[in-house]
Amino acid sequence: MSIQQRLAKLNPRQQEAVRYIDGPCLVLAGAGSGKTSVITTKIAYLVQECGMSARRIAAVTFTNKAAREMKERVGQMLKGREGHGLTVSTFHTLGLNIIRAELKALGYKPGFSLFDPEDAKVLLRDLMQKDAQVDADQINRVQNQISTWKNDLILPAQALSRAVDEDEQYCARLFEAYNRHLKAYNAVDFDDLILLPVVLLSSDVEALARWRRKIHYMLVDEYQDTNVSQYLLVKLLMGERATFTVVGDDDQSIYAWRGARPENLVTLGEDFSRLRVIKLEQNYRSTGVILRAANTLIANNPHVYEKTLWSDMGQGDPIRIVVNRHEEAEAERVASEILTRRIKESAEWRDFAVLYRGNFQARLLELKLQHYQIPYKLSGGTSFFSRNEIKDAMAYLRLLINPGDDNAFLRIVNVPRREIGPGTLEKLANYANDQATGRGVSLFAACHELGLEQILSTRAVERLGRFVHFIDGVRRRMDQNDAIAAIREMIRDMDYEAWLFQNASAPTIAERRMANVWTLIDQLEKSMEREEGEETDDVESAISRLVLRDILEQQAEEDDSDRVQLLTMHASKGLEFPHVYLMGLEEELLPHRNSIEAGTVEEERRLAYVGITRARRTLTLTLARQRKAYGELMDCTPSRFLDELPEEDLEWEGRADKEDPDRKQARGKDAIAGLRSLLG
Ligand code: ATP
Ligand code: MG
């Protein structure tokens, strides 16, 4: 299909959004109105109609899944080499690429590490424990505060000068120490992926010029979820030229808890007076009933922009609400229904999606799906990367590209067992950190030093020596030869498999763990191949991207085999499915208890809106009367959102009595609590 034919398929407003390329453009519209379609078509339009090189175009979005979907849609439009060098990625991957290219300007050495939140926590705990014993809550609080600062573009010095009490001062000082240590480890954390590029581009005119030359046109999907630093990144990259298109829907803003600023939609108009705002009103995704439910629900929230959405997809089936005895019955119901519905509607497994508020809700469902032998795919969770064997393998990879990565060193120096005990490590750490000798070297580097013999036993020195010698050997082989082969050899040489077998409760478990490690290495290899012909990609950058958790998820997604999709509502953004099940419509679950307490129910309503608008043909909402929480069976109250849906479009099942007295009573309590808080 030619680009002209593609354009002709869009409605006049969408066409306008695609064709307008001379200045800033904002497409503001509700779910399923074809915003992402505008972005993908526009990329093809820029390349095929305006002759822009794909290398000069960067399209960004929020989740890996959404980035992949977009890549796929664009891939179908661009032929052969047309798409070469095109950036379609998450914000964080874009940031990672900028950091990689600008390491020197940023003052980092090659082979930097990306700390995941777990690593960052370990570092923070060490820093905090210098002063006093701390618990997990305190560490989390500091970690969140630092993350908020970074997302709001506040540097340690500012944080300190703004601190109003001792607590904030303490936090700000930790922030400073934390950053200093990251730098010393040649490491960055997740939030740095955006922050560092922003800091660089706003202070280094040459770097800014380089990136402005490189990126001529930017497109941002799900713009309502950008935070302050992400917005600045776009603004810096685009500059005066302001050649960008952003699309968004304020009703789908669901990342406030991660610093998202939906008011960036308004800021955009203030910062770019030439901004052209285009609104779309036709929904091409859902039936009338589903759309009406979504519109009625979201009408309960205050609005920045009024939007109307209509659809000519027909009214469709009513929305079913299924009340179950308990959570197990709920899972059972969803699984068995998918089984029969697939046959009745001659649908495919992949036409079904089950959405929920939290990953924990998937556990029972997984069991039931397995019971019925229904193939499914769980996404959004980080299960693969949180496996111990994968964390070990990742730590080896990180140490290989950056021996200064002390966290990685500590994780695997004794895995598999090398008889290097905590006593030895503590002495080693003291030695490495020895300020008196002005040393301050990494643990790995310290192992190489002769002075070590004075503080450690000969045996301990030997063992450490063997370890660093082993790693150095692998590093040499990686440089000289096939890096991936050297990594595979390393895993075999150290007999990681034997170690897994010693530590697993059953041989099959050990086998599966070993297979996971090989999958990881295969993915690493594949990711290097894919980039061939593109900008040179080495094992280092491939590893850092692995740390970004892109590749494995990608593998999961590329596996587009026929499976039922299980995902959180957060992860479902931008996607669509013919049949959607939304589980757990109960107070304290959706809306979530924390948000009820924090008074942020509006965000939960948007989350429900996102969930509902994923459905194309049928929507089923389920809930349980009882659910286990904290080891006890608790009575559940149906979600207030159910009351906000148009009653005439609903079909209830399993509700004993329309006006459940329990529910009324619970509502009453809610209202009283609400009144109390109003009265102070
Ligand atoms: P969301 O807010 O959920 O991200 P969206 O606004 O990005 O939704 P799309 O995913 O782009 O919407 O489009 C929704 C569906 O409508 C897709 O299946 C898409 O192919 C289809 N669609 C978009 N525009 C048109 C059109 N002009 N004619 C027919 N179908 C369209
Ligand atoms: Mg979209």
Coordinates of C-alpha atoms and ligand atoms in Angstrom, one line a residue, residues 9-11 14 29-38 40 73 221-222 247 249 252 280 282-285 572-576 610 613-614 616, ligand 1:
K9 CA -7.7 5.6 5.0
L10 CA -7.4 8.1 7.8
N11 CA -10.1 10.6 8.7
Q14 CA -5.9 12.4 11.3
A29 CA -7.9 12.6 21.9
G30 CA -9.5 9.8 23.8
A31 CA -8.8 6.1 23.7
G32 CA -8.9 4.2 20.4
S33 CA -9.2 7.3 18.3
G34 CA -6.2 6.5 16.2
K35 CA -3.4 8.6 17.9
T36 CA -0.8 5.9 17.7
S37 CA -2.0 5.3 14.1
V38 CA -1.2 9.0 13.4
T40 CA 3.1 5.4 12.8
R73 CA 3.3 -1.3 12.8
D221 CA 3.1 8.6 22.1
E222 CA 1.3 8.6 25.5
V247 CA -0.1 12.6 21.1
D249 CA -5.0 11.6 26.4
Q252 CA -5.2 8.0 30.5
L280 CA -9.9 13.4 17.2
Q282 CA -14.1 9.0 16.3
N283 CA -13.2 5.8 18.1
Y284 CA -12.4 2.9 15.8
R285 CA -11.8 0.3 18.4
S572 CA -2.0 -2.7 28.8
K573 CA -1.8 0.9 27.7
G574 CA -2.0 1.5 24.0
L575 CA -3.0 -2.1 23.3
E576 CA -6.3 -3.6 22.1
V610 CA -7.5 2.5 30.3
T613 CA -11.0 1.0 26.5
R614 CA -8.7 -1.9 25.6
R616 CA -13.0 -4.1 21.1
Ligands
ATP1 P1 -5.0 4.5 22.8 O1 -5.5 5.8 23.4 O2 -5.7 3.4 23.5 O3 -3.6 4.4 22.7 P2 -5.1 5.3 20.1 O4 -5.8 6.6 20.0 O5 -3.6 5.3 20.0 O6 -5.6 4.5 21.3 P3 -5.0 3.5 17.9 O7 -4.4 2.3 18.6 O8 -4.1 4.2 17.0 O9 -5.7 4.5 18.9 O10 -6.2 3.0 17.0 C1 -7.3 2.2 17.6 C2 -7.8 1.2 16.5 O11 -8.4 2.0 15.5 C3 -6.7 0.5 15.8 O12 -7.1 -0.8 15.6 C4 -6.4 1.2 14.5 O13 -6.0 0.4 13.5 C5 -7.9 1.7 14.2 N1 -7.9 3.0 13.4 C6 -7.3 4.1 13.7 N2 -7.6 5.1 12.8 C7 -8.5 4.5 11.9 C8 -9.2 5.0 10.8 N3 -9.1 6.2 10.4 N4 -10.0 4.1 10.2 C9 -10.2 2.8 10.6 N5 -9.5 2.3 11.7 C10 -8.7 3.2 12.3

